C-alpha positions as a printed NumPy array, in Angstrom:
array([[-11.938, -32.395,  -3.646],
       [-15.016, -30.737,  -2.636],
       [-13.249, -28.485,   0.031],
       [-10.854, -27.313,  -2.706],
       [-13.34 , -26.455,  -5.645],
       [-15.043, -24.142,  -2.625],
       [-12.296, -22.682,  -1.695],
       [-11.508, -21.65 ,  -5.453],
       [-14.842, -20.276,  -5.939],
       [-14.671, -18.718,  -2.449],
       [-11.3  , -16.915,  -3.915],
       [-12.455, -15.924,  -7.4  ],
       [-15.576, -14.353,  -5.726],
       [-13.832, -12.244,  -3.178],
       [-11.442, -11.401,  -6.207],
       [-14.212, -10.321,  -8.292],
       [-15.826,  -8.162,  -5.389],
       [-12.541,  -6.575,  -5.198],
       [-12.32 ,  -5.872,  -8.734],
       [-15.337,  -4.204,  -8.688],
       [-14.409,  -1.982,  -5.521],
       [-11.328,  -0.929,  -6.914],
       [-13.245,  -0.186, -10.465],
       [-15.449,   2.123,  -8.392],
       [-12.958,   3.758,  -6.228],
       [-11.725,   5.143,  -9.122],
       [-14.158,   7.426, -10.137],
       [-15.767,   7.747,  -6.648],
       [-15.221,   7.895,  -2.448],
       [-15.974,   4.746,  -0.495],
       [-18.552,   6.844,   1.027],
       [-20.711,   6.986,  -2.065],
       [-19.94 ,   3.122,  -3.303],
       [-22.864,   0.711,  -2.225],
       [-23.12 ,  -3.184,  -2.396],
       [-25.434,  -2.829,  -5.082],
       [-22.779,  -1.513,  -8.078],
       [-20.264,  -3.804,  -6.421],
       [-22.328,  -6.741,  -7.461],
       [-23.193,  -5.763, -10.247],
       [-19.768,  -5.121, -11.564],
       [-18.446,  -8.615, -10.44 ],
       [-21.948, -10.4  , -11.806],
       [-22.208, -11.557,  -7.935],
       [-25.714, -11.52 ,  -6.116],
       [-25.959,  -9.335,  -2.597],
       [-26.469, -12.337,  -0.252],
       [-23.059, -13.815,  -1.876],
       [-21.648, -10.287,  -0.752],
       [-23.013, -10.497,   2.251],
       [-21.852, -13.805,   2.888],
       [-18.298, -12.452,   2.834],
       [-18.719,  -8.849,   3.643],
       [-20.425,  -6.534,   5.816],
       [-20.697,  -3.889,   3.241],
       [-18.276,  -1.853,   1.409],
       [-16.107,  -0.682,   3.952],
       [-15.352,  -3.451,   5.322],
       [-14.611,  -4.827,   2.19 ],
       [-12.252,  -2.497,   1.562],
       [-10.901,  -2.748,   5.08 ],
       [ -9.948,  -6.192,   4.575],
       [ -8.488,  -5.771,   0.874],
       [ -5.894,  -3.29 ,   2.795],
       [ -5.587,  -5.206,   5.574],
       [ -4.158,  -8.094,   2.824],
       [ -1.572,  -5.473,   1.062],
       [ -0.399,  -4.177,   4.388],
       [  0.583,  -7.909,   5.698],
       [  1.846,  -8.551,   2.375],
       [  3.766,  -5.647,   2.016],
       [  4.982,  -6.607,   5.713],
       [  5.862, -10.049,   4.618],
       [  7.448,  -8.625,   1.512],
       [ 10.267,  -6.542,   3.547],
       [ 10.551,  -8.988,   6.196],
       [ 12.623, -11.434,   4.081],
       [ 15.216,  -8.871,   2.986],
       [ 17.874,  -8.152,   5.32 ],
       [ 21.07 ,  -5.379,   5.001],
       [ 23.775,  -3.932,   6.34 ],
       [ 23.374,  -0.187,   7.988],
       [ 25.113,   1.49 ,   5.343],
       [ 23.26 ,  -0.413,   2.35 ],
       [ 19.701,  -0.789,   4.513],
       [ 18.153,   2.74 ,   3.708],
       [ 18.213,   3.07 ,  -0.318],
       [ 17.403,  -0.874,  -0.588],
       [ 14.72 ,  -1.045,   1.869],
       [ 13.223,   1.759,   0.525],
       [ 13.475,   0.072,  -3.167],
       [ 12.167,  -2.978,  -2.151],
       [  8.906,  -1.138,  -0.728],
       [  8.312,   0.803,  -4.346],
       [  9.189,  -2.837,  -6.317],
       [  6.25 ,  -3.885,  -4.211],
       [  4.166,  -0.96 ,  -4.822],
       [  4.797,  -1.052,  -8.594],
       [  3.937,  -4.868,  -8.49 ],
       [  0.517,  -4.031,  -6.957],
       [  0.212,  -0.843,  -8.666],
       [ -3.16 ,  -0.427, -10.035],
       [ -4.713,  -0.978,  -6.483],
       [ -1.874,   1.078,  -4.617],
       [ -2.653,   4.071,  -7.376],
       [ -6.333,   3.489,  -6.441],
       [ -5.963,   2.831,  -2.386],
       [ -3.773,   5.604,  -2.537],
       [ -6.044,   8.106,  -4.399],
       [ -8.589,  10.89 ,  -3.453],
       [-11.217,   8.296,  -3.512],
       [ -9.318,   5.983,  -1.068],
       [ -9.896,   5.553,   2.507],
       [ -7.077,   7.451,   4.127],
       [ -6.493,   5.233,   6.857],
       [ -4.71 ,   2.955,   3.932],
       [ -1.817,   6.286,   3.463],
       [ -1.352,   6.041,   7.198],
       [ -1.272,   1.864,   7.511],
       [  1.487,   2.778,   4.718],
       [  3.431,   4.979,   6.467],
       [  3.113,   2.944,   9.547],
       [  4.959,   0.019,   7.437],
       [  7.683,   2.479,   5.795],
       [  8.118,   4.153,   9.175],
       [  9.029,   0.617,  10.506],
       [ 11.125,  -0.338,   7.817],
       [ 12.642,   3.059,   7.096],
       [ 12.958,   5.582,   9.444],
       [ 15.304,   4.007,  12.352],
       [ 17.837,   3.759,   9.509],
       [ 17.749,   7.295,   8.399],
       [ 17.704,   8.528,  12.188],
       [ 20.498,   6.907,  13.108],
       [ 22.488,   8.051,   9.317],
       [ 20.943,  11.957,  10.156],
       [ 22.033,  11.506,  14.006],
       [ 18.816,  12.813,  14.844],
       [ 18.391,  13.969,  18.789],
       [ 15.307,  11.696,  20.418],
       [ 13.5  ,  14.61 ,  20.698],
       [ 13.139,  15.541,  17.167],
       [ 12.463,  12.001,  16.081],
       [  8.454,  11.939,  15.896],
       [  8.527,  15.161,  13.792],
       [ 11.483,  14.376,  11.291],
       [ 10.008,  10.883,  10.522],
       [  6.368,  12.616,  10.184],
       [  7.557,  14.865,   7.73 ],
       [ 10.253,  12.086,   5.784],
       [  7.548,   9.459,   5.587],
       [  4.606,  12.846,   4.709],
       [  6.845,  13.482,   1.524],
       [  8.035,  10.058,   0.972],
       [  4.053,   8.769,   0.335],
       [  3.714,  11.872,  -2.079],
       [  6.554,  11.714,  -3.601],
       [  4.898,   8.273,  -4.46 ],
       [  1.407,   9.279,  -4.956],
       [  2.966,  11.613,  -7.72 ],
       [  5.055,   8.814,  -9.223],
       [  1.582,   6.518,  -9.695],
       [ -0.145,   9.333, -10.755],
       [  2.532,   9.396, -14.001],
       [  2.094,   6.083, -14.554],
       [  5.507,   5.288, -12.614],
       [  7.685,   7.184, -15.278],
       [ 10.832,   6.182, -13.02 ],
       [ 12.155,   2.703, -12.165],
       [ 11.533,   1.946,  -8.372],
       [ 15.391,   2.73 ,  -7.918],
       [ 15.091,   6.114,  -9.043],
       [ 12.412,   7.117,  -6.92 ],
       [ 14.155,   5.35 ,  -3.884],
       [ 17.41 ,   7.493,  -4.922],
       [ 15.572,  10.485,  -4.963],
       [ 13.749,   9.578,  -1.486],
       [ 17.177,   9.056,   0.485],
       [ 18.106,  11.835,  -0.994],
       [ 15.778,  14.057,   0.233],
       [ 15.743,  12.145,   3.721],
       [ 19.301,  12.185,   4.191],
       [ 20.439,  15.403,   2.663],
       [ 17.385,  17.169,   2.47 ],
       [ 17.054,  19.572,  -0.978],
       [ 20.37 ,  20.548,  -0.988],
       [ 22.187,  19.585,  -4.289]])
């Protein structure tokens, strides 16, 4: 009993902490952020942050480490066919974007770290690209750049979609991402 009402408290303070983070990351870079206005903002003292954290980067660090092996565990249960795999993978990545999507927005945002865009892309690439490569018939050699550039406009494509407050359903946006990926702008 005592193990579990730690373990609770241990949760709902690394929640707070990350509350606060993301409230500051949206007005300012991690760079500028220090322990100080993190505790304050989740009414935590500094040797309870440091208990947990190293300071606010690697508080950060570990908040994206958590979406990224979420997002990976997310994906991992769906399975599809060739033909179907492409437009549903990709909607099942912005359902899970738009379920976390006040931290995505703010992970994602000038203020973010932008190692968090690439862990992204690293995930979509894996879940994504092989698909559309094989669809496109894309030569080996050509592979590295295509899926650079697909995944490049892919993330800003939904950057801009959290930016307007995700004015399309996640199958929208994935339709207009295939789109783009498979046929490129052409009609």
């Amino acid at each position: 009993m005592v193990n579990e009402k730690l373990d609770r408290r241990k949760k709902y303070t690394r929640m707070v902490l990350k509350d606060g983070l993301i409230a500051l990351l949206k007005t300012k870079p991690i760079s500028a952020v220090t322990v100080k206005e993190i505790c304050e903002l989740a009414d935590i003292n500094r040797s309870t942050f440091y208990s947990h954290y190293k300071d606010p980067f690697d508080l950060l660090d570990q908040m994206e480490e958590e979406i990224i092996e979420d997002m990976n565990t997310y994906l991992n249960q769906y399975n599809f066919t060739k033909e179907e795999e492409s437009l549903k993978m990709t909607e099942r990545l912005l359902e899970y974007i738009f379920s976390k999507r006040e931290i995505c927005h703010t992970l994602l945002n000038e203020n973010g770290d932008s190692s968090f865009e690439t862990r992204v892309m690293t995930v979509a690439q894996k879940f994504l690209i092989q698909n559309w490569m094989d669809i496109n018939a894309f030569q080996t050699n050509r592979y590295e750049y295509v899926s650079v550039f697909v995944i490049s406009g892919s993330i800003h494509i939904i950057k801009h979609w959290l930016a307007n407050n995700m004015d399309q359903t996640p199958k929208e946006i994935a339709l207009i991402i295939n789109h783009i990926a498979n046929n490129g702008l052409k009609g």
